[in-house]
Amino acid sequence: GRDGETLDALQLVVAIAANKGRADGARIVLDADNYRESHVHKLEDMARSYAAEAKESDQEVVLPDLRPYDRRIIHMTLRDDPEVETYSEGEGRRRVLVISPRT
């Protein structure tokens, strides 16, 4: 599915079934063909590319339509870059991630 939506849905169903009757709530992670790891690498590459664009243009780059986990990966990838800062703004489905050159 788009951006691993099917994998996430299956993971949720399996987690609900596996945790039925459990008080401690085991964490279940499903993966297929190393999708999750390759998705993280894709996001890291995308973050660096957009950061370079923000630096070069000296303008903010706005990334809409990211899931919370994806936004977190981008924030974490760029947190040590002294030339850009990242922040999220908006609420719910309108939440966006902004990569801004530091002034």
PDB file of C-alpha atoms in Angstrom:
ATOM      1  CA  GLY A   1       0.000   0.000   0.000  1.00  0.00           C
ATOM      2  CA  ARG A   2       0.903   3.667  -0.173  1.00  0.00           C
ATOM      3  CA  ASP A   3       3.728   4.464   2.260  1.00  0.00           C
ATOM      4  CA  GLY A   4       3.329   1.152   4.052  1.00  0.00           C
ATOM      5  CA  GLU A   5      -0.314   1.735   5.001  1.00  0.00           C
ATOM      6  CA  THR A   6      -1.244  -1.909   4.416  1.00  0.00           C
ATOM      7  CA  LEU A   7       1.712  -3.094   6.485  1.00  0.00           C
ATOM      8  CA  ASP A   8       0.730  -0.694   9.296  1.00  0.00           C
ATOM      9  CA  ALA A   9      -2.885  -1.909   9.181  1.00  0.00           C
ATOM     10  CA  LEU A  10      -1.792  -5.552   9.369  1.00  0.00           C
ATOM     11  CA  GLN A  11       0.555  -4.694  12.220  1.00  0.00           C
ATOM     12  CA  LEU A  12      -2.314  -3.102  14.145  1.00  0.00           C
ATOM     13  CA  VAL A  13      -4.572  -6.128  13.660  1.00  0.00           C
ATOM     14  CA  VAL A  14      -1.831  -8.542  14.736  1.00  0.00           C
ATOM     15  CA  ALA A  15      -0.954  -6.380  17.764  1.00  0.00           C
ATOM     16  CA  ILE A  16      -4.589  -6.293  18.888  1.00  0.00           C
ATOM     17  CA  ALA A  17      -4.873 -10.061  18.562  1.00  0.00           C
ATOM     18  CA  ALA A  18      -1.522 -10.728  20.237  1.00  0.00           C
ATOM     19  CA  ASN A  19      -2.280  -8.426  23.155  1.00  0.00           C
ATOM     20  CA  LYS A  20      -5.808  -9.616  23.829  1.00  0.00           C
ATOM     21  CA  GLY A  21      -5.976 -10.463  27.501  1.00  0.00           C
ATOM     22  CA  ARG A  22      -2.442  -9.189  28.224  1.00  0.00           C
ATOM     23  CA  ALA A  23      -1.852  -6.431  30.730  1.00  0.00           C
ATOM     24  CA  ASP A  24       1.704  -5.587  29.665  1.00  0.00           C
ATOM     25  CA  GLY A  25       1.004  -4.871  25.950  1.00  0.00           C
ATOM     26  CA  ALA A  26       3.702  -6.514  23.843  1.00  0.00           C
ATOM     27  CA  ARG A  27       5.048  -4.382  20.998  1.00  0.00           C
ATOM     28  CA  ILE A  28       4.525  -6.018  17.610  1.00  0.00           C
ATOM     29  CA  VAL A  29       6.425  -4.901  14.507  1.00  0.00           C
ATOM     30  CA  LEU A  30       5.658  -6.407  11.106  1.00  0.00           C
ATOM     31  CA  ASP A  31       7.995  -5.965   8.181  1.00  0.00           C
ATOM     32  CA  ALA A  32       8.052  -7.255   4.630  1.00  0.00           C
ATOM     33  CA  ASP A  33      11.172  -7.466   2.503  1.00  0.00           C
ATOM     34  CA  ASN A  34      12.995  -4.972   4.785  1.00  0.00           C
ATOM     35  CA  TYR A  35      10.469  -2.256   3.889  1.00  0.00           C
ATOM     36  CA  ARG A  36      10.739  -0.388   7.179  1.00  0.00           C
ATOM     37  CA  GLU A  37      14.529  -0.024   7.042  1.00  0.00           C
ATOM     38  CA  SER A  38      14.517   1.042   3.399  1.00  0.00           C
ATOM     39  CA  HIS A  39      11.743   3.557   4.143  1.00  0.00           C
ATOM     40  CA  VAL A  40      13.864   5.134   6.892  1.00  0.00           C
ATOM     41  CA  HIS A  41      16.831   5.410   4.513  1.00  0.00           C
ATOM     42  CA  LYS A  42      14.576   7.005   1.890  1.00  0.00           C
ATOM     43  CA  LEU A  43      13.344   9.566   4.429  1.00  0.00           C
ATOM     44  CA  GLU A  44      16.899  10.345   5.563  1.00  0.00           C
ATOM     45  CA  ASP A  45      17.997  10.933   1.960  1.00  0.00           C
ATOM     46  CA  MET A  46      14.922  13.079   1.341  1.00  0.00           C
ATOM     47  CA  ALA A  47      15.642  15.130   4.482  1.00  0.00           C
ATOM     48  CA  ARG A  48      19.213  15.845   3.409  1.00  0.00           C
ATOM     49  CA  SER A  49      18.085  16.757  -0.107  1.00  0.00           C
ATOM     50  CA  TYR A  50      15.426  19.189   1.123  1.00  0.00           C
ATOM     51  CA  ALA A  51      17.888  20.652   3.648  1.00  0.00           C
ATOM     52  CA  ALA A  52      20.337  21.331   0.814  1.00  0.00           C
ATOM     53  CA  GLU A  53      17.514  23.002  -1.128  1.00  0.00           C
ATOM     54  CA  ALA A  54      16.629  25.200   1.859  1.00  0.00           C
ATOM     55  CA  LYS A  55      20.278  26.226   2.297  1.00  0.00           C
ATOM     56  CA  GLU A  56      20.790  26.940  -1.391  1.00  0.00           C
ATOM     57  CA  SER A  57      17.584  28.944  -1.841  1.00  0.00           C
ATOM     58  CA  ASP A  58      17.724  30.514   1.642  1.00  0.00           C
ATOM     59  CA  GLN A  59      13.990  29.758   1.904  1.00  0.00           C
ATOM     60  CA  GLU A  60      11.892  27.378   3.956  1.00  0.00           C
ATOM     61  CA  VAL A  61      10.876  24.051   2.469  1.00  0.00           C
ATOM     62  CA  VAL A  62       7.452  22.796   3.585  1.00  0.00           C
ATOM     63  CA  LEU A  63       6.712  19.070   3.560  1.00  0.00           C
ATOM     64  CA  PRO A  64       3.005  18.230   3.846  1.00  0.00           C
ATOM     65  CA  ASP A  65       1.336  14.832   4.073  1.00  0.00           C
ATOM     66  CA  LEU A  66       3.832  13.100   6.348  1.00  0.00           C
ATOM     67  CA  ARG A  67       2.881  10.639   9.031  1.00  0.00           C
ATOM     68  CA  PRO A  68       4.089  11.487  12.572  1.00  0.00           C
ATOM     69  CA  TYR A  69       6.758   8.755  12.448  1.00  0.00           C
ATOM     70  CA  ASP A  70       8.074  10.095   9.130  1.00  0.00           C
ATOM     71  CA  ARG A  71       8.238  13.645  10.505  1.00  0.00           C
ATOM     72  CA  ARG A  72      10.187  12.336  13.490  1.00  0.00           C
ATOM     73  CA  ILE A  73      12.745  10.604  11.244  1.00  0.00           C
ATOM     74  CA  ILE A  74      13.309  13.840   9.312  1.00  0.00           C
ATOM     75  CA  HIS A  75      13.635  15.889  12.518  1.00  0.00           C
ATOM     76  CA  MET A  76      16.146  13.381  13.898  1.00  0.00           C
ATOM     77  CA  THR A  77      18.149  13.267  10.650  1.00  0.00           C
ATOM     78  CA  LEU A  78      18.606  17.039  10.543  1.00  0.00           C
ATOM     79  CA  ARG A  79      18.878  17.812  14.266  1.00  0.00           C
ATOM     80  CA  ASP A  80      22.687  18.163  14.175  1.00  0.00           C
ATOM     81  CA  ASP A  81      22.831  20.228  10.980  1.00  0.00           C
ATOM     82  CA  PRO A  82      23.950  23.703  12.106  1.00  0.00           C
ATOM     83  CA  GLU A  83      22.658  25.350   8.932  1.00  0.00           C
ATOM     84  CA  VAL A  84      18.988  24.335   9.153  1.00  0.00           C
ATOM     85  CA  GLU A  85      16.300  23.893  11.749  1.00  0.00           C
ATOM     86  CA  THR A  86      13.138  21.834  11.538  1.00  0.00           C
ATOM     87  CA  TYR A  87       9.774  22.268  13.165  1.00  0.00           C
ATOM     88  CA  SER A  88       6.224  21.080  12.695  1.00  0.00           C
ATOM     89  CA  GLU A  89       3.211  23.342  12.579  1.00  0.00           C
ATOM     90  CA  GLY A  90      -0.510  22.894  12.159  1.00  0.00           C
ATOM     91  CA  GLU A  91      -2.847  20.299  13.575  1.00  0.00           C
ATOM     92  CA  GLY A  92      -4.086  16.894  12.523  1.00  0.00           C
ATOM     93  CA  ARG A  93      -4.018  16.164   8.803  1.00  0.00           C
ATOM     94  CA  ARG A  94      -2.913  19.747   8.128  1.00  0.00           C
ATOM     95  CA  ARG A  95       0.297  19.349  10.114  1.00  0.00           C
ATOM     96  CA  VAL A  96       3.399  20.047   8.030  1.00  0.00           C
ATOM     97  CA  LEU A  97       7.131  19.797   8.621  1.00  0.00           C
ATOM     98  CA  VAL A  98       9.212  22.870   7.840  1.00  0.00           C
ATOM     99  CA  ILE A  99      12.929  22.853   7.062  1.00  0.00           C
ATOM    100  CA  SER A 100      14.234  26.377   7.513  1.00  0.00           C
ATOM    101  CA  PRO A 101      17.707  27.796   6.926  1.00  0.00           C
ATOM    102  CA  ARG A 102      19.230  29.241  10.100  1.00  0.00           C
ATOM    103  CA  THR A 103      19.880  32.942   9.955  1.00  0.00           C
TER     104      THR A 103
END
